[in-house]
PDB file of C-alpha atoms in Angstrom:
ATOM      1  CA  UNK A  10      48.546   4.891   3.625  1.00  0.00           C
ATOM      2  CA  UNK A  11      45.359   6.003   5.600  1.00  0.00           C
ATOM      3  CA  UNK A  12      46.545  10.080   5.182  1.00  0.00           C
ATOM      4  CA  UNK A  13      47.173   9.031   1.358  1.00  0.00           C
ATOM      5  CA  UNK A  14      43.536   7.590   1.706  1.00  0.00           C
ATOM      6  CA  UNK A  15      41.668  10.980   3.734  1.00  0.00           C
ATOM      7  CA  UNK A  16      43.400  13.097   1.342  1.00  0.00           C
ATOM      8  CA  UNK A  17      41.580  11.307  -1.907  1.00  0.00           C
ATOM      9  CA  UNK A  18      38.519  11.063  -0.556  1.00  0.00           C
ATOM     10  CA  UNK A  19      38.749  14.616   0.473  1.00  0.00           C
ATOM     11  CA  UNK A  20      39.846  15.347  -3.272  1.00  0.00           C
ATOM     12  CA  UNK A  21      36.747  13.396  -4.496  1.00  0.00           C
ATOM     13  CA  UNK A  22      34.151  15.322  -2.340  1.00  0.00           C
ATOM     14  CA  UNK A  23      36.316  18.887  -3.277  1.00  0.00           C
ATOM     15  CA  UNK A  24      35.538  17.787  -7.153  1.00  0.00           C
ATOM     16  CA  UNK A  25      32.240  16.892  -6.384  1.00  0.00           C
ATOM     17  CA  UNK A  26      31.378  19.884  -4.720  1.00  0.00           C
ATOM     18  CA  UNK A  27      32.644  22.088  -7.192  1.00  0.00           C
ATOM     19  CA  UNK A  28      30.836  20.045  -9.930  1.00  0.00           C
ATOM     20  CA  UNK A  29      27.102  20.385  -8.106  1.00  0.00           C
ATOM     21  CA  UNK A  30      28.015  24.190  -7.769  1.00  0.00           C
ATOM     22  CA  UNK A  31      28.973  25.172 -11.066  1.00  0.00           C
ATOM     23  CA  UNK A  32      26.328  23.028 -12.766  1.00  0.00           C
ATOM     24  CA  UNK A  33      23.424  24.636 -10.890  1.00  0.00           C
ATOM     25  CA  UNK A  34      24.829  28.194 -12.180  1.00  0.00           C
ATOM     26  CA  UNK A  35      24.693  30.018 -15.837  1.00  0.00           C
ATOM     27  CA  UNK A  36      27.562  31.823 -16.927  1.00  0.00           C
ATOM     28  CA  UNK A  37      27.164  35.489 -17.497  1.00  0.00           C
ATOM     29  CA  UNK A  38      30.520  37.466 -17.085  1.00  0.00           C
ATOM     30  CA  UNK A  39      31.672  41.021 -19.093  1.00  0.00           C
ATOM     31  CA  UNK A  40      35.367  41.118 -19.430  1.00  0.00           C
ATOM     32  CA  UNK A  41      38.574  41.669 -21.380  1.00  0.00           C
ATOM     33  CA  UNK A  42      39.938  39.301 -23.803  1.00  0.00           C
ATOM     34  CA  UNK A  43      44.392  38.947 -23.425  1.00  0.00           C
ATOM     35  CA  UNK A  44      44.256  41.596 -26.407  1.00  0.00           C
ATOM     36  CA  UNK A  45      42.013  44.063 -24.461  1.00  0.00           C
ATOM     37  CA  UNK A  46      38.916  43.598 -26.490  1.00  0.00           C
ATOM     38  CA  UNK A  47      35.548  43.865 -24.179  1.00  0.00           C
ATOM     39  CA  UNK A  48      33.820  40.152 -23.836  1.00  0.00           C
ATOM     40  CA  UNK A  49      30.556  39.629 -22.613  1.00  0.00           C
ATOM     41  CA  UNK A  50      28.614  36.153 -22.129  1.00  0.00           C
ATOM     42  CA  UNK A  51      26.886  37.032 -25.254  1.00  0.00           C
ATOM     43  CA  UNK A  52      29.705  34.990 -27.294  1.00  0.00           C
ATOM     44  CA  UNK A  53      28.029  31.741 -26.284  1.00  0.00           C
ATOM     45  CA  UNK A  54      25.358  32.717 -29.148  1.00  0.00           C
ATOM     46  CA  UNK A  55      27.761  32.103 -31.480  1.00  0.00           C
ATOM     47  CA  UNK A  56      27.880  28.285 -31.479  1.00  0.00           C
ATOM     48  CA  UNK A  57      25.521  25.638 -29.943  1.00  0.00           C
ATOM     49  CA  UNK A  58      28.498  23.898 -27.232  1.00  0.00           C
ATOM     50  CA  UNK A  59      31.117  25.981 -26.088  1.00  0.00           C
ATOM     51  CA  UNK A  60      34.324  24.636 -24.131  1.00  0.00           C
ATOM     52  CA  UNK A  61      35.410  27.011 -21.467  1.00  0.00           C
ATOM     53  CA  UNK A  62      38.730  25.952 -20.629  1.00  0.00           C
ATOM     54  CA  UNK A  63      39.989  27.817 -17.156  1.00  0.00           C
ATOM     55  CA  UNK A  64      44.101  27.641 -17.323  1.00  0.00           C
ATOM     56  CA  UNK A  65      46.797  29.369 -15.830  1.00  0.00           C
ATOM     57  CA  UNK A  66      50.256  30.170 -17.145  1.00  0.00           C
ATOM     58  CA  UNK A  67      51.990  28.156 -14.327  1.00  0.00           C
ATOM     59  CA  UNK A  68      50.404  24.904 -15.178  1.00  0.00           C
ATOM     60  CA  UNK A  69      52.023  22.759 -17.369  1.00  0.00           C
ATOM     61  CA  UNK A  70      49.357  20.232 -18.087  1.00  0.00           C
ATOM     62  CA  UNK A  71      47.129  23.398 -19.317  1.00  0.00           C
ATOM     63  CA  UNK A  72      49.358  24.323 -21.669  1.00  0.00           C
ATOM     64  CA  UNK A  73      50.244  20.827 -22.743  1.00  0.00           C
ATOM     65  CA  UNK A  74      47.023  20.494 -23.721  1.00  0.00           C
ATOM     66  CA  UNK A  75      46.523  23.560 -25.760  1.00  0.00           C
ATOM     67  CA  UNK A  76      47.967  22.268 -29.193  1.00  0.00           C
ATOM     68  CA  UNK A  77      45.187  19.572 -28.881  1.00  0.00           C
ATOM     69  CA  UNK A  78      42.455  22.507 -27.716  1.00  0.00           C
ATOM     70  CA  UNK A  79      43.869  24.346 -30.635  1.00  0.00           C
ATOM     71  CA  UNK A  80      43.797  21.827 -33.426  1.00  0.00           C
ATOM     72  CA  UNK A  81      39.712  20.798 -31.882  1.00  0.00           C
ATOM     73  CA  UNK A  82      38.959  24.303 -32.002  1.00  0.00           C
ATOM     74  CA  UNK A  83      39.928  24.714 -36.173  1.00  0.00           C
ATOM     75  CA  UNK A  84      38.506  20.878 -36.462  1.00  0.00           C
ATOM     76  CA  UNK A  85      34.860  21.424 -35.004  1.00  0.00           C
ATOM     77  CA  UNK A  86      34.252  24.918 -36.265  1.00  0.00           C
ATOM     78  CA  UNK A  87      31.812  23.801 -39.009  1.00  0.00           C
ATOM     79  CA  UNK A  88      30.157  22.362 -36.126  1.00  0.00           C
ATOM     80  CA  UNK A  89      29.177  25.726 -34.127  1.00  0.00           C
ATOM     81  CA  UNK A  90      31.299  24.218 -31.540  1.00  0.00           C
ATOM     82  CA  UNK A  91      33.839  26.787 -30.189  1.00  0.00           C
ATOM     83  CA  UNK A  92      37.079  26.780 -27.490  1.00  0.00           C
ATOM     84  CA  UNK A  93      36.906  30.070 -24.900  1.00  0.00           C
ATOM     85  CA  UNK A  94      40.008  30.006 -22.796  1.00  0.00           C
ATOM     86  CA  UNK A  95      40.027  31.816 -19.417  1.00  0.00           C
ATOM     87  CA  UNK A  96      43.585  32.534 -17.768  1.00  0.00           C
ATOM     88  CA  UNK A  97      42.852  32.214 -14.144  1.00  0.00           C
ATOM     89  CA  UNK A  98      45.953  33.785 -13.497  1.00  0.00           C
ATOM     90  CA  UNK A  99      45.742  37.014 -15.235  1.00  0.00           C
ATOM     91  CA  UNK A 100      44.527  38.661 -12.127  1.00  0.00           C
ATOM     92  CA  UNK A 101      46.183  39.715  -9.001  1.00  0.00           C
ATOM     93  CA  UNK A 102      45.182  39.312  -5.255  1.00  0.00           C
ATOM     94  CA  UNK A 103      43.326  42.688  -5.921  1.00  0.00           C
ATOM     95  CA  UNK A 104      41.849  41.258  -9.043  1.00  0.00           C
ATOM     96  CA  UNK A 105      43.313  43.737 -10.972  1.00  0.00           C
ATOM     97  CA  UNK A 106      44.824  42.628 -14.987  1.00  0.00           C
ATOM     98  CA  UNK A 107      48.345  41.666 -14.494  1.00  0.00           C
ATOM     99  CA  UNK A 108      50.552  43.015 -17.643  1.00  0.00           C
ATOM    100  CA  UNK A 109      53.145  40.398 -17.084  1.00  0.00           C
ATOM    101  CA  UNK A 110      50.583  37.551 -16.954  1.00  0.00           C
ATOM    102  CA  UNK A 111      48.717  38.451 -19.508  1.00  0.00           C
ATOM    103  CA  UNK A 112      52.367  38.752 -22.050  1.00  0.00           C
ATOM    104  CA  UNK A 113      53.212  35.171 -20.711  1.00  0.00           C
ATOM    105  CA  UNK A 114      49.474  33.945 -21.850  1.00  0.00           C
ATOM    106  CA  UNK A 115      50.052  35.998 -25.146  1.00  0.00           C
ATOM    107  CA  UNK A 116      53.280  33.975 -26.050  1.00  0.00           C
ATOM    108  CA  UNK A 117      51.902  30.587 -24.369  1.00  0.00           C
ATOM    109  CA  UNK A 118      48.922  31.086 -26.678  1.00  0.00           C
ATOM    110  CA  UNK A 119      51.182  31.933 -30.140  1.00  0.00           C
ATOM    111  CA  UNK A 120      53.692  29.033 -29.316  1.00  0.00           C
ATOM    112  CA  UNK A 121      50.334  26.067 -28.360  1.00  0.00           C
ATOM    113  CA  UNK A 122      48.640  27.436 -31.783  1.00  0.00           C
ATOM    114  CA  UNK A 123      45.471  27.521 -29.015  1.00  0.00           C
ATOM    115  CA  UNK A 124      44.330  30.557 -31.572  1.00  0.00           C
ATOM    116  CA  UNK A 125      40.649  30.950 -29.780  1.00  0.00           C
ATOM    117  CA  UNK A 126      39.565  33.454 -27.387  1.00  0.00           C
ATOM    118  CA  UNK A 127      41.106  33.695 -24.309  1.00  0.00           C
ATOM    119  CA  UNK A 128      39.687  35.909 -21.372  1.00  0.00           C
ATOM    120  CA  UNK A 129      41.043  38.003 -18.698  1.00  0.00           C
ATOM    121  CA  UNK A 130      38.870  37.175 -15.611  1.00  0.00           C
ATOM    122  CA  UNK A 131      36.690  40.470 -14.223  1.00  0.00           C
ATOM    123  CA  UNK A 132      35.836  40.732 -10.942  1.00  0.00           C
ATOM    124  CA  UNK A 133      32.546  39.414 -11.424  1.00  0.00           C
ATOM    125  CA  UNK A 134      34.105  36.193 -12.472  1.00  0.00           C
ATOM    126  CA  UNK A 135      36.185  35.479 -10.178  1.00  0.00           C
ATOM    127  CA  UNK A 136      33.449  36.420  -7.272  1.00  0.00           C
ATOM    128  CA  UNK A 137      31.049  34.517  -9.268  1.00  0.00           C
ATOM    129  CA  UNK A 138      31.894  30.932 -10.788  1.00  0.00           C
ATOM    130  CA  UNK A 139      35.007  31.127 -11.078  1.00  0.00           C
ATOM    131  CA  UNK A 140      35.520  31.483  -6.962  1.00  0.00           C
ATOM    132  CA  UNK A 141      35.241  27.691  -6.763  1.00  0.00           C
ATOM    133  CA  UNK A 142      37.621  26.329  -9.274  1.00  0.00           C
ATOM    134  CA  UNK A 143      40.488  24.984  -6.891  1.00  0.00           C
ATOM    135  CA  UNK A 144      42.554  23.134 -10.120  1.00  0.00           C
ATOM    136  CA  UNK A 145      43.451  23.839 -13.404  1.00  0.00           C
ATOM    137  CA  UNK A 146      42.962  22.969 -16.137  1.00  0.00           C
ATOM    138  CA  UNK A 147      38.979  22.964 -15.282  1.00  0.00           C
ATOM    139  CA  UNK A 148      36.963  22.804 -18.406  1.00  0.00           C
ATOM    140  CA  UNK A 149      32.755  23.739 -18.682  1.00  0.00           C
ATOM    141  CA  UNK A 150      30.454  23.001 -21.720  1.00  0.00           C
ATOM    142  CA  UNK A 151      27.208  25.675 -22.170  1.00  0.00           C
ATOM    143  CA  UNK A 152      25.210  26.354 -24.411  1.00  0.00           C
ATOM    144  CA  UNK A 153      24.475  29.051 -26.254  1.00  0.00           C
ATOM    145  CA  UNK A 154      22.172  30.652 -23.266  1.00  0.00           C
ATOM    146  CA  UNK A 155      25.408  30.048 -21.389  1.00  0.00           C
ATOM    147  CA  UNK A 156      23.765  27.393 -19.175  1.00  0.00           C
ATOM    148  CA  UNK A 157      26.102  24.546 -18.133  1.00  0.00           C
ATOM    149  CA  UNK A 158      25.485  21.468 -19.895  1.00  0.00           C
ATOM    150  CA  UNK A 159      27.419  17.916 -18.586  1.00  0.00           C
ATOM    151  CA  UNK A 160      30.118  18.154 -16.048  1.00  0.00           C
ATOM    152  CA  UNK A 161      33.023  19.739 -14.464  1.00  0.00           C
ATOM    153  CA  UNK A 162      36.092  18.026 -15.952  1.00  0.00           C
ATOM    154  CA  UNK A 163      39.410  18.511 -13.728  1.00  0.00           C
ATOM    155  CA  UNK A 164      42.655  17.997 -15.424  1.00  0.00           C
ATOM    156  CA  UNK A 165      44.150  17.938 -18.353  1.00  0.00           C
ATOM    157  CA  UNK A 166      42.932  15.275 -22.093  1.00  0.00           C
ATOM    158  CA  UNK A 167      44.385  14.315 -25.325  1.00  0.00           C
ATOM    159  CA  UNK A 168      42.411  15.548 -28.333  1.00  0.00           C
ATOM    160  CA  UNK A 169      40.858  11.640 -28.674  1.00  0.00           C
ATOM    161  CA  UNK A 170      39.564  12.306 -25.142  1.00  0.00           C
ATOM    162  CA  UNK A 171      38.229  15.630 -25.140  1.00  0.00           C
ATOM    163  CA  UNK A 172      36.491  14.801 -29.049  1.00  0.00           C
ATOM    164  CA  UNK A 173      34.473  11.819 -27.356  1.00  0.00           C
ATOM    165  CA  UNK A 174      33.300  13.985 -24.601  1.00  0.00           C
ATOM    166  CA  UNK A 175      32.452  16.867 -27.434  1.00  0.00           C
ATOM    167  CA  UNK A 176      30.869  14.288 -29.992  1.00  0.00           C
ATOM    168  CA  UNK A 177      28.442  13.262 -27.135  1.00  0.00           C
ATOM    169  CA  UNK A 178      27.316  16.539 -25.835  1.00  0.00           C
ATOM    170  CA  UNK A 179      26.528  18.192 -29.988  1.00  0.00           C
ATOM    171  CA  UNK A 180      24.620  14.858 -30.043  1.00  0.00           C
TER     172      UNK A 180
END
C-alpha cells in the first residue's frame, strides 16, 4: 500500500511537471505528415483551437479513441476547430521515419476513420516538446499562433468528454 501510494504521487508530480513545461512553450515544428507531405507549424492558422493528439501505434487506448477524434474532427469543422495527430512512434532510437510504423499508423488511421492529419515527428520535435511526453495518448490545444492554450490532458476520452473540454476552450 505505501509503494502503491509513492508511485501515485510520483505519477501526479510527473503529470504536473510535464503540464508546467509544455504550457510555458509554443509549438513550432517542420515535418512529414504519414503520407510524406512536408508540415510546418504554420497549419495552426488554419483554425482558431487545434487538438494535437500525440499517439502511438502500440497503445490501445489511443487508438480506441480515434473513432471519437475522428467523428469530432468532421463534427467541429464549421467551427475552425481542427484534430492534428502526431505518432510518437514513427521514429526510431536514431529518430529516423520508421516505414513499418508509419504502414501500421496508415491502416490504424483508415480502420478508426481518424481522417485528419497525422505527423511523423522530426527531430526538432522530439528534442523540443515532444521530449517530455512520458504517456500516450497526450493531447495539447493552441491556437492559431501555435501557443498552448489550457492543459496537458494524459489518457485517453469519449467524444462527450473531449466536446466539453473543446466547447469551453472556442468559448
Amino acid at each position: 500500500m505505501k509503494n502503491l501510494k509513492k508511485i501515485l504521487i510520483s505519477l501526479f508530480l510527473l503529470l504536473l511537471t510535464a503540464n508546467s513545461f509544455l504550457s510555458a512553450q509554443d509549438i513550432k515544428f517542420s515535418a512529414k505528415d504519414i503520407y510524406n507531405k512536408n508540415i510546418t507549424d504554420e497549419i495552426f492558422k488554419d483554425a482558431d483551437l487545434t487538438m494535437i493528439n500525440i499517439w502511438g501505434t502500440f497503445c490501445g487506448p489511443c487508438i480506441a479513441e480515434m473513432p471519437d477524434l475522428g467523428k469530432l474532427n468532421k463534427d467541429y469543422a464549421g467551427k475552425k476547430f481542427q484534430i492534428v495527430g502526431i505518432v510518437i512512434d514513427a521514429v526510431t532510437r536514431k529518430l529516423t521515419p520508421s516505414a513499418k510504423i508509419i504502414d501500421s499508423a496508415k491502416k490504424i488511421v483508415d480502420q478508426t476513420d481518424a481522417d485528419y492529419l497525422h505527423i511523423v515527428p522530426s527531430t526538432e520535435m522530439m528534442n523540443g516538446f515532444l521530449s517530455d511526453i512520458t504517456v500516450v495518448p497526450t493531447t495539447i490545444f493552441v491556437d492559431k499562433n501555435g501557443k498552448i492554450v489550457g492543459q496537458v490532458y494524459a489518457g485517453s476520452r469519449s467524444y462527450s468528454d473531449w466536446s466539453k473540454i473543446i466547447d469551453n476552450l472556442l468559448k
